[in-house]
PDB file of N, CA and C in Angstrom:
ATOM      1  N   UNK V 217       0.842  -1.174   0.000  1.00  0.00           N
ATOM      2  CA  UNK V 217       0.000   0.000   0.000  1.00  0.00           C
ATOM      3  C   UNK V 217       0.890   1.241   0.000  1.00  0.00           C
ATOM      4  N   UNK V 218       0.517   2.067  -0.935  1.00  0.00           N
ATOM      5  CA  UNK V 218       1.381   3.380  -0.808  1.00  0.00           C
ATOM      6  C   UNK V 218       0.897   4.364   0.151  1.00  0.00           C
ATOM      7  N   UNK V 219       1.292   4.561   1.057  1.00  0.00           N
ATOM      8  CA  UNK V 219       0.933   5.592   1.962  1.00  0.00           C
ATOM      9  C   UNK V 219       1.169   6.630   2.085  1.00  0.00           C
ATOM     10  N   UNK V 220       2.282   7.063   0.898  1.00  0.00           N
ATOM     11  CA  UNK V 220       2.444   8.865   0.607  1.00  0.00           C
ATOM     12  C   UNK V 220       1.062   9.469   0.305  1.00  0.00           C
ATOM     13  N   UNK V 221       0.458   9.669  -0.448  1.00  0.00           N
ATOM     14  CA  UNK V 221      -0.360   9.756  -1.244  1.00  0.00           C
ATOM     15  C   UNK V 221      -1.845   9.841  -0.789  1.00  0.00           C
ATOM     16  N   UNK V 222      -1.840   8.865   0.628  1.00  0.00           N
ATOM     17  CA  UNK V 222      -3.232   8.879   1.073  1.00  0.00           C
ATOM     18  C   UNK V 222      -3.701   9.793   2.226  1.00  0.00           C
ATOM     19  N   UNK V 223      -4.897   9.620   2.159  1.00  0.00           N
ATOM     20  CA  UNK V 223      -5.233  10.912   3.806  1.00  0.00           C
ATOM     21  C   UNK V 223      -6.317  10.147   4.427  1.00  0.00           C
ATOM     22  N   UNK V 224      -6.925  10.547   5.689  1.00  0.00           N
ATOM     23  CA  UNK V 224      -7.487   9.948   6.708  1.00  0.00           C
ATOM     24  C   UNK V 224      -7.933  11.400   6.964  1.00  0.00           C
ATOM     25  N   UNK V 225      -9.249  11.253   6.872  1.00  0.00           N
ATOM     26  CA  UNK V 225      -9.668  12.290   7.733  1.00  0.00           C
ATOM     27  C   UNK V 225      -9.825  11.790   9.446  1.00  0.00           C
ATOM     28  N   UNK V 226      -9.797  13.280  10.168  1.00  0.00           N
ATOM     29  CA  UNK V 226     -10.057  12.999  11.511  1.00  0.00           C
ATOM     30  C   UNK V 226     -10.955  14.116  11.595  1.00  0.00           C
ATOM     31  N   UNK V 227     -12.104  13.939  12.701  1.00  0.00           N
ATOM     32  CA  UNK V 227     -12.632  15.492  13.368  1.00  0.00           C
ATOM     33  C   UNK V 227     -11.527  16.137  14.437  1.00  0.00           C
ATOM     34  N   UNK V 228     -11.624  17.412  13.724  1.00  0.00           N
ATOM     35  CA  UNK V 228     -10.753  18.883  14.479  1.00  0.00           C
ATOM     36  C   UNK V 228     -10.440  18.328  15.758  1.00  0.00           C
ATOM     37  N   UNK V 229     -12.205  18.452  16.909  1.00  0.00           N
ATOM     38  CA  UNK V 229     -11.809  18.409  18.271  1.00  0.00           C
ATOM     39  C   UNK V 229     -11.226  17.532  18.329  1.00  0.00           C
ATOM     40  N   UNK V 230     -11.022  16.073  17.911  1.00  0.00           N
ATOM     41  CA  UNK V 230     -10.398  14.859  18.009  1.00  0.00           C
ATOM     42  C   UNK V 230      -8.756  15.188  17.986  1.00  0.00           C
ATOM     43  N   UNK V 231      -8.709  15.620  16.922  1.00  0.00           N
ATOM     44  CA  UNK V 231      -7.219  15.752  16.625  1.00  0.00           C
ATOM     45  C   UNK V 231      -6.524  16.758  17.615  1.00  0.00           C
ATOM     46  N   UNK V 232      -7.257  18.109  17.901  1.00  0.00           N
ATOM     47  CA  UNK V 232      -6.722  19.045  19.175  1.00  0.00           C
ATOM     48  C   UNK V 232      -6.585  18.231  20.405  1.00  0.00           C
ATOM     49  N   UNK V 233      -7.738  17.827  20.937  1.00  0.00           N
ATOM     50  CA  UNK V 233      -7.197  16.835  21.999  1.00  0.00           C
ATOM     51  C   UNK V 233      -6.363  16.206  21.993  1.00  0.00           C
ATOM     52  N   UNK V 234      -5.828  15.424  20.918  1.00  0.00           N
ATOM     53  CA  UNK V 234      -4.466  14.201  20.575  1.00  0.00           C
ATOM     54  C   UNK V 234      -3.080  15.240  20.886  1.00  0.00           C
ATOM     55  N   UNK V 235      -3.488  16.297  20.345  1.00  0.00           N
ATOM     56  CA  UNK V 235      -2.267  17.581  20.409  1.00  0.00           C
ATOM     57  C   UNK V 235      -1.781  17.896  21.350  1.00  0.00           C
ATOM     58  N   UNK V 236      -3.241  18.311  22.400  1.00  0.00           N
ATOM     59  CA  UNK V 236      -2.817  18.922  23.287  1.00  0.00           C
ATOM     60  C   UNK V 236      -2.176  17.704  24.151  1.00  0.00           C
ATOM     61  N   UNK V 237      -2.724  16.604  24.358  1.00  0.00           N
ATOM     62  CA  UNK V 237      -2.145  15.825  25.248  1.00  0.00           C
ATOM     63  C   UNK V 237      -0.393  15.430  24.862  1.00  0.00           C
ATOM     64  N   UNK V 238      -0.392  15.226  23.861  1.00  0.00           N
ATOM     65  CA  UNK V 238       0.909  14.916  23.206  1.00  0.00           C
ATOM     66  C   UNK V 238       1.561  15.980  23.524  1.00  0.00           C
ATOM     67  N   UNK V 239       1.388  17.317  23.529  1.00  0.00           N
ATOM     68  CA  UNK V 239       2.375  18.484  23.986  1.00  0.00           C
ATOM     69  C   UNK V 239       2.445  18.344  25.018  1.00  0.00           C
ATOM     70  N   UNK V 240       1.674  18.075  26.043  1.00  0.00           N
ATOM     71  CA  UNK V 240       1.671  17.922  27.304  1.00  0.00           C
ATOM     72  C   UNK V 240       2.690  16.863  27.947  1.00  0.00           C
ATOM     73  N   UNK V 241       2.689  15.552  26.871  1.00  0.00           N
ATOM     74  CA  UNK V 241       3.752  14.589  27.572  1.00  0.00           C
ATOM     75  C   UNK V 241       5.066  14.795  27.114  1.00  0.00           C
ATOM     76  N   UNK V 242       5.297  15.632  25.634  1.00  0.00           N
ATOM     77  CA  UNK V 242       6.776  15.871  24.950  1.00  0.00           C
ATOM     78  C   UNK V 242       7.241  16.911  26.251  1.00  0.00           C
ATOM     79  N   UNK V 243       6.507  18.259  26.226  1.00  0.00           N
ATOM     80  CA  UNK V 243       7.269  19.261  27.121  1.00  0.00           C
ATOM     81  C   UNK V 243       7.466  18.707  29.011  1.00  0.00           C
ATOM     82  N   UNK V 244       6.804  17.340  28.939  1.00  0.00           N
ATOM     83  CA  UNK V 244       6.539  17.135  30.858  1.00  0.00           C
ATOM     84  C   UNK V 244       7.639  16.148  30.931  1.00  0.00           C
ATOM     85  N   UNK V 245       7.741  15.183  29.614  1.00  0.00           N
ATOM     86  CA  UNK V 245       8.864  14.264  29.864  1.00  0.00           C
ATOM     87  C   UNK V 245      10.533  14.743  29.270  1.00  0.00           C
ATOM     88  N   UNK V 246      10.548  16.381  28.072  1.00  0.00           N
ATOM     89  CA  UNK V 246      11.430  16.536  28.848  1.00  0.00           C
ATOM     90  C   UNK V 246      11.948  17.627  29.835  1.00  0.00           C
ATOM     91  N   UNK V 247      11.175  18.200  30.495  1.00  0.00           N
ATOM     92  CA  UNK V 247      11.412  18.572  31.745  1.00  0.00           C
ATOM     93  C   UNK V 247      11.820  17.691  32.979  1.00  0.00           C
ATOM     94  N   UNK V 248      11.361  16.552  32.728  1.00  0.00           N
ATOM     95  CA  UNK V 248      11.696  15.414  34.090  1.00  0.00           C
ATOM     96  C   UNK V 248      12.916  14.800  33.638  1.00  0.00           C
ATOM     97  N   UNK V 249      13.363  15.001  32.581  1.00  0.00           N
ATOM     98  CA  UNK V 249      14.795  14.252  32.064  1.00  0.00           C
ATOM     99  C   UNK V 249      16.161  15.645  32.242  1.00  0.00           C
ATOM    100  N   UNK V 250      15.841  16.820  32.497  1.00  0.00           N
ATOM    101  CA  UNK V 250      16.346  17.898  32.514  1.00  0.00           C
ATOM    102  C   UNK V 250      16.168  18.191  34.015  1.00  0.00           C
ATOM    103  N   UNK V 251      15.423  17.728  34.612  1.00  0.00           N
ATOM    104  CA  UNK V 251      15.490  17.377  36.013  1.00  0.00           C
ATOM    105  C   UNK V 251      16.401  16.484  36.594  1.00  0.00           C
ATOM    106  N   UNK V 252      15.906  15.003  35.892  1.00  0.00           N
ATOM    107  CA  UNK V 252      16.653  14.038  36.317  1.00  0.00           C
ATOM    108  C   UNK V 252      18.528  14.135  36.292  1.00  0.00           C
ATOM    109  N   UNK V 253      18.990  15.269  35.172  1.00  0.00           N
ATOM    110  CA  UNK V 253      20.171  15.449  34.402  1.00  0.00           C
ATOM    111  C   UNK V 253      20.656  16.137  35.828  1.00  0.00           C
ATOM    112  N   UNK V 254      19.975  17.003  36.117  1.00  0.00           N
ATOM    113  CA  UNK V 254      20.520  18.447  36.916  1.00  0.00           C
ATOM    114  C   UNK V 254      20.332  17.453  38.460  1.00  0.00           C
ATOM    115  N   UNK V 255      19.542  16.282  38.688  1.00  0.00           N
ATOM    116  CA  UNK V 255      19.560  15.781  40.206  1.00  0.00           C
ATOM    117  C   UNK V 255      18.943  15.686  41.385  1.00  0.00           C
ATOM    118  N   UNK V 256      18.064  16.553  40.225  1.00  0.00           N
ATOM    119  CA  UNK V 256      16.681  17.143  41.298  1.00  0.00           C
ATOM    120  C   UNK V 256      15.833  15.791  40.823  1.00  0.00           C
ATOM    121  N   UNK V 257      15.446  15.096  40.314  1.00  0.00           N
ATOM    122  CA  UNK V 257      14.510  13.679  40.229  1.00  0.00           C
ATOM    123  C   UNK V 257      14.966  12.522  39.896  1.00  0.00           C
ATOM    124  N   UNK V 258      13.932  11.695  40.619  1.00  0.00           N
ATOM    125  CA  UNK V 258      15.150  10.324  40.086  1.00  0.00           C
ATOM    126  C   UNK V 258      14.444   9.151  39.651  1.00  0.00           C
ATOM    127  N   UNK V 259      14.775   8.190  39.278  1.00  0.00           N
ATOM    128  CA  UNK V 259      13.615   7.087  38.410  1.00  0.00           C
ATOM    129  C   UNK V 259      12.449   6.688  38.812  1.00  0.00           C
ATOM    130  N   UNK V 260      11.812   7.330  40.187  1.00  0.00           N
ATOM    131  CA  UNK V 260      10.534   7.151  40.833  1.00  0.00           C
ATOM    132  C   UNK V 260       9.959   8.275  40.095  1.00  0.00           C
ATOM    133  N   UNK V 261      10.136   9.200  39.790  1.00  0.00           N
ATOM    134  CA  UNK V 261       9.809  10.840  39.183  1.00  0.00           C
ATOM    135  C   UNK V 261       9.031  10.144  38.372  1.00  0.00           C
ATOM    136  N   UNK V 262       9.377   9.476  37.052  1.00  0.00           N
ATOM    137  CA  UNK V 262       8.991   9.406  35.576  1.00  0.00           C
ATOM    138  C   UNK V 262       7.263   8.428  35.800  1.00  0.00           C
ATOM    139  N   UNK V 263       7.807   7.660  36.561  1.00  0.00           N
ATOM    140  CA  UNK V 263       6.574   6.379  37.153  1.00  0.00           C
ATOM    141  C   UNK V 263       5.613   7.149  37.439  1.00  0.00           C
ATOM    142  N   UNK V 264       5.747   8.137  38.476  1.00  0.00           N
ATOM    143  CA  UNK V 264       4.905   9.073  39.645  1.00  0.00           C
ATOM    144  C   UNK V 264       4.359  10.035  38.381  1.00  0.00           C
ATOM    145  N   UNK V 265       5.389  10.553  37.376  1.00  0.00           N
ATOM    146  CA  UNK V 265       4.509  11.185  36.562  1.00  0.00           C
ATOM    147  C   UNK V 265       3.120  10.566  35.394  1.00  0.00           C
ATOM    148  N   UNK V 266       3.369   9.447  34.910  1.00  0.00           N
ATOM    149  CA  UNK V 266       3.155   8.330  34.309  1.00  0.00           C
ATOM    150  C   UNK V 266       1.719   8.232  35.226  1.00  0.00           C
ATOM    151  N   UNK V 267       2.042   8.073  36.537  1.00  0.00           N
ATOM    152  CA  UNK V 267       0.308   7.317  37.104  1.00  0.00           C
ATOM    153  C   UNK V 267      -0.503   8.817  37.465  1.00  0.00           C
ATOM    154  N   UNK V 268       0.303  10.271  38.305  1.00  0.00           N
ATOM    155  CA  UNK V 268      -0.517  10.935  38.209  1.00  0.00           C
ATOM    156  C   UNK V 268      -1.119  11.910  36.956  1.00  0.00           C
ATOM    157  N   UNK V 269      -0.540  11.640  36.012  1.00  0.00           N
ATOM    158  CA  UNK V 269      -0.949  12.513  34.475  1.00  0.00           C
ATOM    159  C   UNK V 269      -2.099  11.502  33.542  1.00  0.00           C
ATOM    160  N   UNK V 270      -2.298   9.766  34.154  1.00  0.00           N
ATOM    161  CA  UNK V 270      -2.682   8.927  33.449  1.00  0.00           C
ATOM    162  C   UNK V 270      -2.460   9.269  32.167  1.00  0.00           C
ATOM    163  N   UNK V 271      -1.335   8.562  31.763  1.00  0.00           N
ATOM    164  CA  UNK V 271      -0.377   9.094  30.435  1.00  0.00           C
ATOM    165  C   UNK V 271      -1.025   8.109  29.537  1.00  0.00           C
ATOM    166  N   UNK V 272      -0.711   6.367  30.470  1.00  0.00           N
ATOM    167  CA  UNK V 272      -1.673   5.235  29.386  1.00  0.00           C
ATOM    168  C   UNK V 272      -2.790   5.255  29.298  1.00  0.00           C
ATOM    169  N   UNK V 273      -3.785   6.031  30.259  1.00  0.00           N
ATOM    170  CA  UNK V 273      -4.942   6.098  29.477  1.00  0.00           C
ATOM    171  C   UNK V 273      -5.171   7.131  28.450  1.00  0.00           C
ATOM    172  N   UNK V 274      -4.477   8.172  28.800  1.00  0.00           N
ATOM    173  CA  UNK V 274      -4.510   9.321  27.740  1.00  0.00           C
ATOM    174  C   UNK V 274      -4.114   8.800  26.315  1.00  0.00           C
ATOM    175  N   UNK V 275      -3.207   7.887  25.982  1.00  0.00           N
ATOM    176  CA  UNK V 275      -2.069   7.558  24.884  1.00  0.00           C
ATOM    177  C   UNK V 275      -2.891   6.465  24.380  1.00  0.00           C
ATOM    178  N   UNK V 276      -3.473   5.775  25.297  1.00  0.00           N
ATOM    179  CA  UNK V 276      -4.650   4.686  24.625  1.00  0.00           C
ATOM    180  C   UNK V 276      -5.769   5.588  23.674  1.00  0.00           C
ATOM    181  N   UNK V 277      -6.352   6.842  24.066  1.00  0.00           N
ATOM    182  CA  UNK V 277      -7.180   7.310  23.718  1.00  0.00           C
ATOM    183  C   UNK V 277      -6.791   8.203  22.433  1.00  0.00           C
ATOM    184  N   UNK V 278      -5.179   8.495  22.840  1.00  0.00           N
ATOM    185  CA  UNK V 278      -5.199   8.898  21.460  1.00  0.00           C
ATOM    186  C   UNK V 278      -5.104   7.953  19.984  1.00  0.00           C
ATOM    187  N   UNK V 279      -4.657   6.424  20.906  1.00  0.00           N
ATOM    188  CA  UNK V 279      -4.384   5.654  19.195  1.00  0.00           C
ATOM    189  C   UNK V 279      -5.992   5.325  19.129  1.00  0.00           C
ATOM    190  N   UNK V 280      -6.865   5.105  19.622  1.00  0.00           N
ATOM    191  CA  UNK V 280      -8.290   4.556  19.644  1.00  0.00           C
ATOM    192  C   UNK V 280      -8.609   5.704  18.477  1.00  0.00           C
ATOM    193  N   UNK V 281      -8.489   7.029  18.563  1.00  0.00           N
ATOM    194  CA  UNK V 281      -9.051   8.183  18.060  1.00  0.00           C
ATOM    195  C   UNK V 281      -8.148   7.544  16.574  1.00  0.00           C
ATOM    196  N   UNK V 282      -6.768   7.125  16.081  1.00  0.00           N
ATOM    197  CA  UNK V 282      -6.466   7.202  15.104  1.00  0.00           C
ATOM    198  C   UNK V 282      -7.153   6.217  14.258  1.00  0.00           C
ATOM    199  N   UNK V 283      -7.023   5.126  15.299  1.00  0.00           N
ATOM    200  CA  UNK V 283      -7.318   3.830  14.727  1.00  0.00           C
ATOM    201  C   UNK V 283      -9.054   3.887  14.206  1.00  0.00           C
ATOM    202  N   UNK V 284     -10.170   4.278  14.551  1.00  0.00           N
ATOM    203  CA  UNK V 284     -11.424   4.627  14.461  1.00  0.00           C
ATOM    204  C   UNK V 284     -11.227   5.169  12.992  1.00  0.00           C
ATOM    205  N   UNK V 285     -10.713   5.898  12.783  1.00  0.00           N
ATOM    206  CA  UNK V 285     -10.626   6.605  11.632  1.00  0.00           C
ATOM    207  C   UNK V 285      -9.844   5.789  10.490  1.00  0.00           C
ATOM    208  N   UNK V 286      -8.895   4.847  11.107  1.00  0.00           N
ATOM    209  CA  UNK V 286      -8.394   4.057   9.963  1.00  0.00           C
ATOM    210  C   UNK V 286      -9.421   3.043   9.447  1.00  0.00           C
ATOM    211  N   UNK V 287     -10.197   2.416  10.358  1.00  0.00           N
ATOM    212  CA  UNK V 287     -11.132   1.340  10.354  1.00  0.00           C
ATOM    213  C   UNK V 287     -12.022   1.396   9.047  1.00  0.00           C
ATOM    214  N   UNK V 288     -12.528   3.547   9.695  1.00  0.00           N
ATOM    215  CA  UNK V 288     -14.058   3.525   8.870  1.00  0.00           C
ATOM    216  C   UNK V 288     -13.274   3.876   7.329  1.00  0.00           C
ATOM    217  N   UNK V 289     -12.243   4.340   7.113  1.00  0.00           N
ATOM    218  CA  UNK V 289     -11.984   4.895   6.181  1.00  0.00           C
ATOM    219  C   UNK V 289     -10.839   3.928   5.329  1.00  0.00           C
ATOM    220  N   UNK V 290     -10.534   2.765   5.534  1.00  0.00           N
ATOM    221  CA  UNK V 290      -9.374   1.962   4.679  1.00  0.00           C
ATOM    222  C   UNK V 290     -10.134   0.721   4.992  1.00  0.00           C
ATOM    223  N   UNK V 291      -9.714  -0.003   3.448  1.00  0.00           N
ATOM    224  CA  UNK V 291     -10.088  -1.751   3.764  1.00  0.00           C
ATOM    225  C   UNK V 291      -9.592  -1.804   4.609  1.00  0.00           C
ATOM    226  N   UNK V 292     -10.267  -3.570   4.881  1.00  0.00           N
ATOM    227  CA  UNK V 292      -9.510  -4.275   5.998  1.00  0.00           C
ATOM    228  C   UNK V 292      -8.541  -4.850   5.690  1.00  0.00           C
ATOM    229  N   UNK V 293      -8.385  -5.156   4.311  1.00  0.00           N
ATOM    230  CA  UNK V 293      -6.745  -5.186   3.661  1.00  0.00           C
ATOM    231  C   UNK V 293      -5.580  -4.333   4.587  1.00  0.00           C
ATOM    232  N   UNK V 294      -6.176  -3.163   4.203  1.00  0.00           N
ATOM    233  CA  UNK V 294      -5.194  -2.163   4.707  1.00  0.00           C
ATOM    234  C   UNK V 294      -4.687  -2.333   5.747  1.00  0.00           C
ATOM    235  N   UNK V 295      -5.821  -2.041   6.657  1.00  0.00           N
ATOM    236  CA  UNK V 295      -6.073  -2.222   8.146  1.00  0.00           C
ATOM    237  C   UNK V 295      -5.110  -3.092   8.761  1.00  0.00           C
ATOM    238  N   UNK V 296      -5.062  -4.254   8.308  1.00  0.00           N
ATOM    239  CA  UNK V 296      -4.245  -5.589   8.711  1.00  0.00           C
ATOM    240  C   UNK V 296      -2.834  -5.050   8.297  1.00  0.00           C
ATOM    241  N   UNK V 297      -2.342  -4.562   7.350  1.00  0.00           N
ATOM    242  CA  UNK V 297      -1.311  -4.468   6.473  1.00  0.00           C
ATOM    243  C   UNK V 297      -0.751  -3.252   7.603  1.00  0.00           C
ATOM    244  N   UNK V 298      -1.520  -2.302   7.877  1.00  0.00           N
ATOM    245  CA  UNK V 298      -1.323  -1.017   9.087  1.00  0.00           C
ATOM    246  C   UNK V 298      -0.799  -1.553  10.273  1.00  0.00           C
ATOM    247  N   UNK V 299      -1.806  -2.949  11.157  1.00  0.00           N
ATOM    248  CA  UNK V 299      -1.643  -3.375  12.154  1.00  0.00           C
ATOM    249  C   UNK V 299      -0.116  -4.399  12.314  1.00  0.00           C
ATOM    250  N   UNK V 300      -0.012  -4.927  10.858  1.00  0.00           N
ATOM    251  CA  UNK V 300       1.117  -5.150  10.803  1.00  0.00           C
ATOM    252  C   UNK V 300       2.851  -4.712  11.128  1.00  0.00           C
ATOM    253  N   UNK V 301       2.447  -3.790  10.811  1.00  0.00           N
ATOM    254  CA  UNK V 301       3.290  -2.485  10.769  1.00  0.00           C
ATOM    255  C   UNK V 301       3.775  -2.215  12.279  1.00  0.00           C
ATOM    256  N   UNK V 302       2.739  -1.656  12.412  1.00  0.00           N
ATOM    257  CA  UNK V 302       2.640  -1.643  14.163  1.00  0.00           C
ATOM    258  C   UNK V 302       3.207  -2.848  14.799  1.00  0.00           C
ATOM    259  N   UNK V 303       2.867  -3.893  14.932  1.00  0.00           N
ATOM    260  CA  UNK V 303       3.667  -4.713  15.623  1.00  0.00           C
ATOM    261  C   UNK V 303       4.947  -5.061  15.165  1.00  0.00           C
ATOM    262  N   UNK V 304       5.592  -4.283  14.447  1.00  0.00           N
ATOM    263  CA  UNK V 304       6.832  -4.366  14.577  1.00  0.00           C
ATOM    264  C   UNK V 304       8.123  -3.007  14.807  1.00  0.00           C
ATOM    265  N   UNK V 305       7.146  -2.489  15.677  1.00  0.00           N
ATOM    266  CA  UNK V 305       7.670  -1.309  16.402  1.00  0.00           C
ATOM    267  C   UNK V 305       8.188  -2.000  17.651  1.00  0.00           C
ATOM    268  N   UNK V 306       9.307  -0.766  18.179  1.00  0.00           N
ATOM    269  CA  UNK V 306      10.145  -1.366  19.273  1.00  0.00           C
ATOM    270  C   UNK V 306       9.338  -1.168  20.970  1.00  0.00           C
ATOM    271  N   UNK V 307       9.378  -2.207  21.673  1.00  0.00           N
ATOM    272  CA  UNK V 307       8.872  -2.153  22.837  1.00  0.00           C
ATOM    273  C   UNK V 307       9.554  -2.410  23.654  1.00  0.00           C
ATOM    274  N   UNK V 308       9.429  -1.417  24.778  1.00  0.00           N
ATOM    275  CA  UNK V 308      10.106  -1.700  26.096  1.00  0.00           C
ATOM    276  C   UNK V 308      10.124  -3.394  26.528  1.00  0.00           C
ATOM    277  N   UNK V 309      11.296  -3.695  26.626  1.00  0.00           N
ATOM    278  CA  UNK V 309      11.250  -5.148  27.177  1.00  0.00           C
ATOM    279  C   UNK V 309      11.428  -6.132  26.457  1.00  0.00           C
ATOM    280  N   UNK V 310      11.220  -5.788  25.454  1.00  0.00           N
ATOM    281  CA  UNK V 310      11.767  -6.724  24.243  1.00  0.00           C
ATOM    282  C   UNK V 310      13.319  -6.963  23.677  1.00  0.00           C
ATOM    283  N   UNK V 311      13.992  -8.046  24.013  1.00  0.00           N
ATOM    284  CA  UNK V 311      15.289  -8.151  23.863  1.00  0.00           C
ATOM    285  C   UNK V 311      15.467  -7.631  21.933  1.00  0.00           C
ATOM    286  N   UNK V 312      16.565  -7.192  21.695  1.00  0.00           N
ATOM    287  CA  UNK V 312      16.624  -7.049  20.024  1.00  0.00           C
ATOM    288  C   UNK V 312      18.078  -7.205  19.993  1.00  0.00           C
TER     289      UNK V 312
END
């Protein structure tokens, strides 16, 4: 599948929300690494930020919002061929 070429619509508010949260974890995680550098936080920081920001539920909600939109709008050819993809991204914990 060529994927230059194609588009996905999303609704606005959908996509601002994905934004704002995503700015929210780029500028918070690296402030806690610019913390952690300087000594002021230490590997409990990132966890503590993680459960009080609910980052995985936020980050769940943003792929749900992408994925919804891939569903209604690409075969399931695709879809599979997409999900494919995805699982072969790198994950914490996975020896390589």
């Amino acid at each position: 599948m060529d994927m230059t070429s194609r588009e996905v619509r999303l609704p606005l508010d959908q996509v601002v929300a994905v934004l704002q949260d995503l700015n929210e974890f780029v500028v918070s995680l690296d402030r806690l690494r610019s913390r952690q550098g300087a000594g002021t936080a230490d590997e409990r920081t990132v966890g503590q930020f993680v459960d009080d920001w609910d980052v995985l539920r936020r980050l769940a909600q943003a792929r749900y919002v992408i994925d919804v939109a891939l569903v209604a709008q690409l075969s399931e050819e695709e879809n599979l061929e997409i999900d494919a993809l995805c699982e072969q991204g790198r994950f914490f914990g996975d020896r390589t």
